[in-house]
Short mmCIF file of C-alpha atoms (C1' of nucleotides) in Angstrom, two decimals:
data_model
loop_
_atom_site.label_atom_id
_atom_site.label_comp_id
_atom_site.label_asym_id
_atom_site.label_seq_id
_atom_site.Cartn_x
_atom_site.Cartn_y
_atom_site.Cartn_z
CA UNK X 28 149.39 132.17 93.74
CA UNK X 29 145.99 130.87 94.64
CA UNK X 30 145.33 128.93 97.80
CA UNK X 31 144.65 125.30 97.09
CA UNK X 32 142.79 124.39 100.25
CA UNK X 33 141.88 125.68 103.63
CA UNK X 34 138.77 127.57 102.68
CA UNK X 35 139.87 131.06 103.31
CA UNK X 36 142.12 130.68 106.29
CA UNK X 37 143.88 133.57 104.61
CA UNK X 38 140.77 135.65 104.32
CA UNK X 39 137.31 135.65 102.82
CA UNK X 40 136.64 133.03 100.20
CA UNK X 41 136.92 134.35 96.66
CA UNK X 42 133.83 134.39 94.52
CA UNK X 43 135.32 132.33 91.70
CA UNK X 44 136.43 129.65 94.06
CA UNK X 45 133.03 129.49 95.72
CA UNK X 46 131.32 129.16 92.36
CA UNK X 47 133.42 126.12 91.59
CA UNK X 48 132.69 124.72 95.03
CA UNK X 49 128.94 125.12 94.71
CA UNK X 50 128.80 123.65 91.24
CA UNK X 51 130.85 120.70 92.44
CA UNK X 52 128.60 120.21 95.46
CA UNK X 53 125.59 119.96 93.19
CA UNK X 54 127.10 117.28 91.01
CA UNK X 55 128.71 115.36 93.88
CA UNK X 56 125.32 115.26 95.53
CA UNK X 57 123.67 113.82 92.45
CA UNK X 58 126.31 111.31 91.42
CA UNK X 59 128.72 110.86 94.26
CA UNK X 60 132.44 111.50 94.20
CA UNK X 61 133.72 108.82 91.86
CA UNK X 62 130.93 109.06 89.33
CA UNK X 63 131.46 112.79 89.01
CA UNK X 64 133.97 113.86 86.40
CA UNK X 65 135.68 117.21 86.42
CA UNK X 66 134.08 117.82 83.04
CA UNK X 67 130.67 117.31 84.66
CA UNK X 68 131.44 120.06 87.14
CA UNK X 69 132.66 122.31 84.36
CA UNK X 70 129.43 121.73 82.47
CA UNK X 71 127.39 122.93 85.44
CA UNK X 72 129.63 125.97 85.59
CA UNK X 73 129.13 126.59 81.91
CA UNK X 74 132.87 126.54 81.40
CA UNK X 75 135.68 124.09 80.79
CA UNK X 76 137.89 122.42 83.34
CA UNK X 77 140.62 124.94 82.84
CA UNK X 78 138.67 127.17 85.18
CA UNK X 79 138.35 124.49 87.81
CA UNK X 80 142.02 123.61 87.82
CA UNK X 81 142.82 127.26 88.22
CA UNK X 82 141.22 127.18 91.66
CA UNK X 83 141.80 123.63 92.74
CA UNK X 84 144.68 121.23 92.44
CA UNK X 85 142.50 118.14 92.20
CA UNK X 86 138.97 116.78 92.32
CA UNK X 87 139.65 115.38 95.77
CA UNK X 88 140.56 118.84 97.05
CA UNK X 89 137.21 120.21 95.90
CA UNK X 90 135.42 117.34 97.56
CA UNK X 91 137.23 117.92 100.82
CA UNK X 92 136.32 121.59 100.78
CA UNK X 93 132.66 120.75 100.26
CA UNK X 94 132.81 118.35 103.21
CA UNK X 95 134.57 120.86 105.39
CA UNK X 96 132.16 123.70 104.64
CA UNK X 97 129.16 121.49 105.35
CA UNK X 98 130.54 120.30 108.69
CA UNK X 99 131.53 123.79 109.75
CA UNK X 100 127.99 124.87 109.03
CA UNK X 101 126.48 122.08 111.10
CA UNK X 102 128.85 122.73 113.99
CA UNK X 103 128.00 126.42 114.00
CA UNK X 104 124.34 125.56 114.19
CA UNK X 105 124.49 122.98 116.94
CA UNK X 106 126.70 124.88 119.37
CA UNK X 107 124.11 127.46 120.44
CA UNK X 108 121.57 124.68 120.91
CA UNK X 109 123.90 122.53 122.99
CA UNK X 110 124.75 125.50 125.16
CA UNK X 111 121.18 126.18 126.21
CA UNK X 112 121.62 124.38 129.48
CA UNK X 113 118.42 125.94 130.82
CA UNK X 114 116.42 123.86 128.35
CA UNK X 115 115.70 120.31 129.56
CA UNK X 116 117.65 117.63 127.64
CA UNK X 117 114.62 116.35 125.75
CA UNK X 118 113.83 119.82 124.47
CA UNK X 119 117.48 120.33 123.56
CA UNK X 120 117.55 117.05 121.64
CA UNK X 121 114.33 118.01 119.92
CA UNK X 122 115.79 121.33 118.82
CA UNK X 123 119.04 119.73 117.65
CA UNK X 124 117.21 117.04 115.67
CA UNK X 125 114.90 119.60 114.15
CA UNK X 126 117.82 121.70 113.08
CA UNK X 127 119.63 118.74 111.56
CA UNK X 128 116.56 117.54 109.68
CA UNK X 129 115.93 121.03 108.36
CA UNK X 130 119.51 121.38 107.13
CA UNK X 131 119.26 118.04 105.35
CA UNK X 132 116.19 119.27 103.48
CA UNK X 133 117.27 122.83 102.75
CA UNK X 134 121.06 123.03 102.45
CA UNK X 135 120.68 120.16 100.08
CA UNK X 136 123.81 120.08 98.01
CA UNK X 137 126.57 120.54 100.55
CA UNK X 138 125.06 118.66 103.45
CA UNK X 139 124.09 115.78 101.29
CA UNK X 140 127.60 115.45 100.06
CA UNK X 141 128.86 115.57 103.62
CA UNK X 142 126.49 112.79 104.59
CA UNK X 143 127.62 110.64 101.72
CA UNK X 144 131.10 111.59 102.83
CA UNK X 145 131.72 108.06 103.92
CA UNK X 146 132.33 107.32 100.31
CA UNK X 147 135.79 108.60 100.79
CA UNK X 148 137.68 105.39 101.17
CA UNK X 149 138.23 106.21 97.53
CA UNK X 150 140.78 108.68 98.59
CA UNK X 151 143.11 106.22 100.19
CA UNK X 152 145.69 106.96 97.56
CA UNK X 153 145.53 110.58 98.59
CA UNK X 154 148.57 112.62 99.52
CA UNK X 155 149.53 113.73 103.00
CA UNK X 156 147.77 117.06 102.66
CA UNK X 157 144.52 115.39 101.66
CA UNK X 158 144.78 112.88 104.46
CA UNK X 159 145.07 115.75 106.90
CA UNK X 160 141.96 117.42 105.50
CA UNK X 161 140.15 114.12 105.62
CA UNK X 162 141.14 113.58 109.22
CA UNK X 163 139.99 117.08 110.06
CA UNK X 164 136.62 116.27 108.55
CA UNK X 165 136.33 113.04 110.53
CA UNK X 166 137.25 114.91 113.69
CA UNK X 167 134.54 117.46 113.07
CA UNK X 168 132.05 114.71 112.44
CA UNK X 169 132.98 113.10 115.73
CA UNK X 170 132.68 116.40 117.53
CA UNK X 171 129.25 116.92 116.04
CA UNK X 172 128.14 113.46 117.07
CA UNK X 173 129.48 114.07 120.54
CA UNK X 174 127.13 117.01 120.98
CA UNK X 175 124.23 114.61 120.49
CA UNK X 176 125.80 112.02 122.79
CA UNK X 177 126.21 114.63 125.51
CA UNK X 178 122.58 115.67 125.32
CA UNK X 179 121.57 112.01 125.53
CA UNK X 180 123.72 111.52 128.62
CA UNK X 181 122.14 114.58 130.23
CA UNK X 182 118.69 113.19 129.50
CA UNK X 183 119.52 109.84 131.02
CA UNK X 184 120.88 111.52 134.15
CA UNK X 185 117.68 113.56 134.35
CA UNK X 186 115.61 110.38 134.14
CA UNK X 187 114.04 111.50 130.86
CA UNK X 188 115.74 108.88 128.68
CA UNK X 189 116.48 105.19 129.00
CA UNK X 190 119.89 104.21 130.28
CA UNK X 191 121.73 103.82 127.00
CA UNK X 192 125.33 104.17 125.89
CA UNK X 193 125.31 107.80 124.66
CA UNK X 194 127.65 107.32 121.72
CA UNK X 195 125.69 104.31 120.48
CA UNK X 196 122.38 106.10 121.04
CA UNK X 197 123.53 108.91 118.76
CA UNK X 198 123.75 106.45 115.85
CA UNK X 199 120.04 105.75 115.23
CA UNK X 200 119.26 109.41 115.88
CA UNK X 201 121.64 110.66 113.22
CA UNK X 202 120.77 107.68 111.04
CA UNK X 203 117.08 108.54 110.99
CA UNK X 204 117.93 112.16 110.21
CA UNK X 205 120.76 111.64 107.71
CA UNK X 206 118.68 109.15 105.80
CA UNK X 207 116.45 112.03 104.80
CA UNK X 208 119.06 112.75 102.15
CA UNK X 209 118.33 109.41 100.54
CA UNK X 210 114.66 109.99 99.87
CA UNK X 211 113.76 113.64 100.31
CA UNK X 212 113.62 115.74 97.16
CA UNK X 213 112.44 119.35 97.32
CA UNK X 214 109.07 119.89 95.71
CA UNK X 215 106.44 122.65 95.81
CA UNK X 216 104.02 121.03 98.22
CA UNK X 217 106.52 119.39 100.58
CA UNK X 218 106.23 120.69 104.11
CA UNK X 219 109.73 120.79 105.51
CA UNK X 220 108.54 122.10 108.86
CA UNK X 221 106.16 119.20 109.41
CA UNK X 222 108.70 116.57 108.48
CA UNK X 223 111.36 118.13 110.71
CA UNK X 224 108.93 118.30 113.63
CA UNK X 225 107.76 114.72 113.16
CA UNK X 226 111.29 113.36 112.89
CA UNK X 227 112.47 115.31 115.92
CA UNK X 228 109.61 113.90 117.95
CA UNK X 229 110.46 110.44 116.68
CA UNK X 230 114.07 110.48 117.83
CA UNK X 231 113.30 112.07 121.19
CA UNK X 232 110.57 109.55 121.92
CA UNK X 233 112.88 106.79 120.76
CA UNK X 234 114.99 107.39 123.83
CA UNK X 235 112.18 107.69 126.36
CA UNK X 236 111.57 104.86 128.81
CA UNK X 237 109.21 102.18 127.50
CA UNK X 238 105.61 102.29 128.65
CA UNK E 9 124.68 80.07 76.24
CA UNK E 10 124.73 81.31 79.75
CA UNK E 11 121.95 83.39 81.23
CA UNK E 12 122.98 86.98 81.67
CA UNK E 13 120.51 88.03 84.32
CA UNK E 14 117.44 86.88 86.18
CA UNK E 15 119.13 84.94 88.93
CA UNK E 16 118.06 81.46 88.11
CA UNK E 17 114.63 82.00 86.64
CA UNK E 18 115.66 79.06 84.54
CA UNK E 19 116.75 76.95 87.48
CA UNK E 20 119.13 76.93 90.42
CA UNK E 21 121.95 79.41 90.32
CA UNK E 22 125.21 77.94 89.13
CA UNK E 23 128.13 77.82 91.51
CA UNK E 24 130.51 79.75 89.24
CA UNK E 25 128.03 82.53 88.80
CA UNK E 26 127.42 82.80 92.52
CA UNK E 27 131.12 82.99 93.20
CA UNK E 28 131.38 85.98 90.91
CA UNK E 29 128.36 87.54 92.55
CA UNK E 30 129.69 87.16 96.06
CA UNK E 31 133.12 88.47 95.19
CA UNK E 32 131.51 91.45 93.51
CA UNK E 33 129.26 92.10 96.51
CA UNK E 34 132.30 92.27 98.76
CA UNK E 35 134.07 94.84 96.64
CA UNK E 36 130.94 96.86 95.86
CA UNK E 37 130.33 97.07 99.59
CA UNK E 38 133.79 98.39 100.27
CA UNK E 39 134.14 100.83 97.41
CA UNK E 40 130.74 101.39 95.89
CA UNK E 41 129.72 100.71 92.31
CA UNK E 42 131.71 103.29 90.37
CA UNK E 43 134.91 102.95 92.32
CA UNK E 44 134.94 99.21 91.81
CA UNK E 45 136.67 98.00 88.67
CA UNK E 46 136.02 94.64 87.11
CA UNK E 47 139.68 93.90 87.71
CA UNK E 48 139.12 94.51 91.42
CA UNK E 49 136.43 91.85 91.44
CA UNK E 50 138.67 89.48 89.53
CA UNK E 51 141.41 90.00 92.07
CA UNK E 52 139.11 88.95 94.89
CA UNK E 53 138.20 85.89 92.85
CA UNK E 54 141.84 85.10 92.30
CA UNK E 55 141.28 85.11 88.56
CA UNK E 56 141.18 87.52 85.63
CA UNK E 57 138.17 89.28 84.24
CA UNK E 58 137.77 86.71 81.50
CA UNK E 59 135.99 84.62 84.07
CA UNK E 60 133.65 87.41 85.08
CA UNK E 61 132.64 88.29 81.55
CA UNK E 62 131.90 84.65 80.94
CA UNK E 63 129.07 84.88 83.46
CA UNK E 64 128.00 88.48 83.16
CA UNK E 65 127.58 90.82 80.26
CA UNK E 66 128.50 93.93 82.25
CA UNK E 67 129.45 95.32 85.62
CA UNK E 68 126.00 96.84 85.91
CA UNK E 69 124.39 93.44 85.47
CA UNK E 70 126.39 92.06 88.38
CA UNK E 71 125.41 95.01 90.52
CA UNK E 72 121.75 94.53 89.71
CA UNK E 73 121.95 90.87 90.64
CA UNK E 74 123.52 91.72 93.99
CA UNK E 75 120.75 94.22 94.66
CA UNK E 76 118.05 91.75 93.65
CA UNK E 77 119.41 88.93 95.80
CA UNK E 78 119.64 91.20 98.82
CA UNK E 79 116.10 92.47 98.45
CA UNK E 80 114.70 88.98 97.88
CA UNK E 81 116.40 87.93 101.09
CA UNK E 82 114.91 90.81 103.07
CA UNK E 83 111.44 90.20 101.64
CA UNK E 84 111.61 86.53 102.56
CA UNK E 85 112.50 87.46 106.09
CA UNK E 86 109.88 90.09 106.68
CA UNK E 87 106.88 88.22 105.29
CA UNK E 88 106.56 85.71 108.15
CA UNK E 89 106.91 88.55 110.65
CA UNK E 90 104.28 90.70 108.97
CA UNK E 91 101.89 87.76 108.84
CA UNK E 92 101.92 87.17 112.60
CA UNK E 93 98.68 89.04 113.06
CA UNK E 94 98.28 87.57 116.54
CA UNK E 95 101.27 89.63 117.71
CA UNK E 96 100.37 93.21 118.67
CA UNK E 97 101.70 95.81 116.18
CA UNK E 98 104.41 97.11 118.50
CA UNK E 99 105.78 93.60 118.98
CA UNK E 100 105.62 93.01 115.24
CA UNK E 101 107.49 96.24 114.53
CA UNK E 102 110.05 95.31 117.16
CA UNK E 103 110.61 91.93 115.51
CA UNK E 104 110.83 93.45 112.02
CA UNK E 105 113.29 96.12 113.15
CA UNK E 106 115.37 93.55 114.99
CA UNK E 107 115.51 91.39 111.91
CA UNK E 108 116.51 94.28 109.69
CA UNK E 109 119.21 95.48 112.07
CA UNK E 110 120.59 91.98 112.37
CA UNK E 111 120.73 91.52 108.61
CA UNK E 112 122.58 94.83 108.27
CA UNK E 113 125.22 93.59 110.68
CA UNK E 114 125.54 89.99 109.54
CA UNK E 115 124.70 89.70 105.82
CA UNK E 116 127.14 92.49 105.45
CA UNK E 117 128.22 92.38 101.83
CA UNK E 118 124.98 92.02 99.92
CA UNK E 119 122.69 94.02 102.16
CA UNK E 120 125.13 96.84 102.41
CA UNK E 121 125.32 97.07 98.69
CA UNK E 122 121.54 97.07 98.50
CA UNK E 123 121.38 99.93 100.96
CA UNK E 124 123.91 101.94 99.00
CA UNK E 125 121.78 100.98 96.01
CA UNK E 126 120.76 104.58 95.63
CA UNK E 127 124.07 105.09 93.97
CA UNK E 128 122.52 103.77 90.83
CA UNK E 129 121.69 106.99 89.11
CA UNK E 130 125.00 106.05 87.56
CA UNK E 131 123.17 103.59 85.47
CA UNK E 132 121.04 106.10 83.70
CA UNK E 133 122.76 105.27 80.47
CA UNK E 134 121.73 101.67 80.97
CA UNK E 135 119.92 99.65 78.38
CA UNK E 136 116.27 98.66 78.48
CA UNK E 137 117.01 95.32 80.14
CA UNK E 138 118.94 97.02 82.93
CA UNK E 139 116.26 99.59 83.44
CA UNK E 140 113.76 96.79 83.89
CA UNK E 141 115.93 95.11 86.51
CA UNK E 142 116.42 98.43 88.22
CA UNK E 143 112.69 99.07 88.29
CA UNK E 144 112.13 95.58 89.70
CA UNK E 145 114.56 96.40 92.49
CA UNK E 146 112.84 99.68 93.27
CA UNK E 147 109.49 97.89 93.33
CA UNK E 148 110.81 95.35 95.81
CA UNK E 149 112.18 98.13 97.95
CA UNK E 150 108.80 99.81 97.97
CA UNK E 151 107.09 96.55 98.84
CA UNK E 152 109.50 96.04 101.73
CA UNK E 153 108.90 99.54 103.01
CA UNK E 154 105.15 99.00 102.73
CA UNK E 155 105.36 96.11 105.18
CA UNK E 156 106.71 98.55 107.75
CA UNK E 157 104.11 101.16 106.86
CA UNK E 158 101.32 98.60 107.30
CA UNK E 159 102.55 97.63 110.74
CA UNK E 160 102.71 101.30 111.69
CA UNK E 161 99.12 101.83 110.50
CA UNK E 162 98.00 98.84 112.55
CA UNK E 163 99.71 100.27 115.61
CA UNK E 164 98.08 103.64 115.17
CA UNK E 165 94.66 102.03 114.81
CA UNK E 166 95.33 100.04 118.00
CA UNK E 167 96.20 103.25 119.83
CA UNK E 168 99.76 102.08 120.41
CA UNK E 169 101.42 104.62 118.11
CA UNK E 170 100.95 108.29 117.40
CA UNK E 171 98.77 109.25 114.47
CA UNK E 172 101.40 109.53 111.75
CA UNK E 173 101.41 109.08 108.00
CA UNK E 174 102.51 105.43 107.76
CA UNK E 175 104.68 105.79 104.66
CA UNK E 176 106.48 108.80 106.12
CA UNK E 177 106.87 107.09 109.49
CA UNK E 178 108.67 104.21 107.79
CA UNK E 179 111.44 106.60 106.70
CA UNK E 180 113.12 107.34 110.05
CA UNK E 181 112.64 103.71 111.06
CA UNK E 182 114.49 102.35 108.05
CA UNK E 183 116.88 105.28 108.19
CA UNK E 184 117.96 104.50 111.74
CA UNK E 185 118.42 100.84 110.76
CA UNK E 186 120.00 101.25 107.33
CA UNK E 187 122.46 103.74 108.71
CA UNK E 188 124.01 100.87 110.64
CA UNK E 189 125.80 100.05 107.39
CA UNK E 190 127.60 103.35 107.55
CA UNK E 191 129.30 102.84 110.87
CA UNK E 192 129.07 99.21 111.96
CA UNK E 193 132.09 97.05 111.24
CA UNK E 194 132.21 93.46 112.50
CA UNK E 195 134.70 92.91 115.28
CA UNK E 196 135.29 90.23 117.89
CA UNK E 197 133.72 91.95 120.87
CA UNK E 198 130.77 93.59 119.10
CA UNK E 199 127.46 92.38 120.45
CA UNK E 200 125.10 92.25 117.48
CA UNK E 201 122.21 91.05 119.63
CA UNK E 202 122.43 93.99 121.97
CA UNK E 203 122.64 96.56 119.22
CA UNK E 204 119.71 95.00 117.35
CA UNK E 205 117.62 94.96 120.53
CA UNK E 206 118.47 98.54 121.42
CA UNK E 207 117.73 99.84 117.93
CA UNK E 208 114.46 97.92 117.72
CA UNK E 209 113.36 99.44 121.02
CA UNK E 210 114.40 102.86 119.75
CA UNK E 211 112.25 102.78 116.62
CA UNK E 212 109.22 101.28 118.38
CA UNK E 213 109.36 103.87 121.14
CA UNK E 214 109.86 106.55 118.54
CA UNK E 215 106.30 105.99 117.40
CA UNK E 216 104.68 105.79 120.83
CA UNK E 217 102.56 108.70 122.06
CA UNK E 218 104.55 111.37 123.87
CA UNK E 219 104.36 111.44 127.65
"C1'" DG D 22 135.67 77.78 81.33
"C1'" DT D 23 139.62 80.67 81.88
"C1'" DC D 24 143.47 83.32 80.11
"C1'" DT D 25 146.05 86.79 77.34
"C1'" DA D 26 146.00 90.46 74.49
"C1'" DT D 27 143.89 94.50 72.83
"C1'" DA D 28 140.41 97.78 71.20
"C1'" DA D 29 137.75 101.84 72.46
"C1'" DT D 30 136.56 105.17 75.69
"C1'" DT D 31 136.71 107.97 79.68
"C1'" DT D 32 139.01 110.69 82.83
"C1'" DG D 33 142.32 113.39 85.89
"C1'" DA D 34 145.57 116.55 85.20
"C1'" DT D 35 148.98 119.67 82.63
"C1'" DA D 36 150.90 123.02 79.14
"C1'" DG D 37 150.61 126.89 76.85
"C1'" DA D 38 147.93 130.24 73.90
"C1'" DC D 39 145.14 134.29 74.48
"C1'" DG R 9 141.42 133.99 84.47
"C1'" DT R 10 139.68 130.96 80.97
"C1'" DC R 11 140.20 128.11 76.88
"C1'" DT R 12 142.08 124.48 73.67
"C1'" DA R 13 144.84 120.64 73.03
"C1'" DT R 14 146.85 116.84 74.71
"C1'" DC R 15 149.13 113.35 77.66
"C1'" DA R 16 149.03 109.34 80.56
"C1'" DA R 17 146.55 106.21 83.06
"C1'" DA R 18 142.64 103.54 84.10
"C1'" DT R 19 138.80 101.00 82.75
"C1'" DT R 20 134.91 98.50 80.28
"C1'" DA R 21 134.36 95.15 77.18
"C1'" DT R 22 135.66 91.97 73.28
"C1'" DA R 23 138.33 88.47 70.45
"C1'" DG R 24 140.50 84.57 70.11
"C1'" DA R 25 144.00 81.13 71.92
"C1'" DC R 26 144.22 77.10 74.88
#
DNA sequence: GTCTATAATTTGATAGAC
DNA sequence: GTCTATCAAATTATAGAC
């Protein structure tokens, strides 16, 4: 029997399963959850949906796995940055923002889906298992946001940032960065490094005291 | 014969038509374009879809009208701000950002739909008429973004802002503000004024020279 | 102008052959 | 493990009564 969710809690992810996941991520990114049919995913795979339903119980389960993988990736990346307590808060925020912007531009498929993830009110009719996975995703998202809020609070304490509510301050930061998914499309000449640097500077300066 | 699109190019919008439009905006906002069925809209209207198809030829046409109305509203609001050339660029950007943030929080239904508007790759199979309306929407969006870019360029020339590519600089600004739609939900205690002020300060400071 | 069918299509998911 | 065939439900849109 094949695991239907949990992304390898039982061991390393199988190749077949990951292929389905990546194909799905691509299409979800382009069309969103509802507008993506299982046949669309199969077409990207160059197969029929029989293959997909061998690995996954439902379209929602695939979507949840894409979300989960993307958030796990982001969390893994931000932890080492948040833990560099020797770096001043503004430098830490700069590094975190740079990382997030870069992921948005490079890990396109999965992260983009995760950012659109809000679209999931569609899954209200979901079963208990799916609701749990959805809640786990929301929890991870909150945890990720909290890393940013904590850095902001540190910066305010250090007198580097204005005195703002940290949780609220994280919103325009992540908004400016997540929005990249809405307009950025990879192309030969596009300089990811420059954009990431400019956006990181933007959000750090956004918190600095006025004049 | 009833006009199928164009939002009153022939005269003032009829009441019945506007009722359909507003009901649709509400549901589109909550569920997105694809996940919204015409029956869902009818339910909000307290009628059946017969009424909707009397005013509109298709679901896509309704969606395009919602998008168009929202963008027309934003354009009307930003023009007077952009034309206040006596205000210094940073004050003008602050006012524009404040306006945009406020609209995101108050004109919820329509503006939110317009912001999600990206979801419209779904309409690739659309007819020529719909493609024209879609292009008109994209053009308005670009025009709106250009107002922000122009203010940024003014600010850079005045030495108030860093030397950034104006069009690119408009992205994190509108990203931080548009993202409000993703998390803000109206509630009794929520202070729209404070949030708008804080976010406007954030994006203006984001462009100021470092240190 | 609104409603009640209903046609035509799409889609999520399953069953069973190979 | 993948495919074909198919079911059942949902959904867009139309036709025609009132």
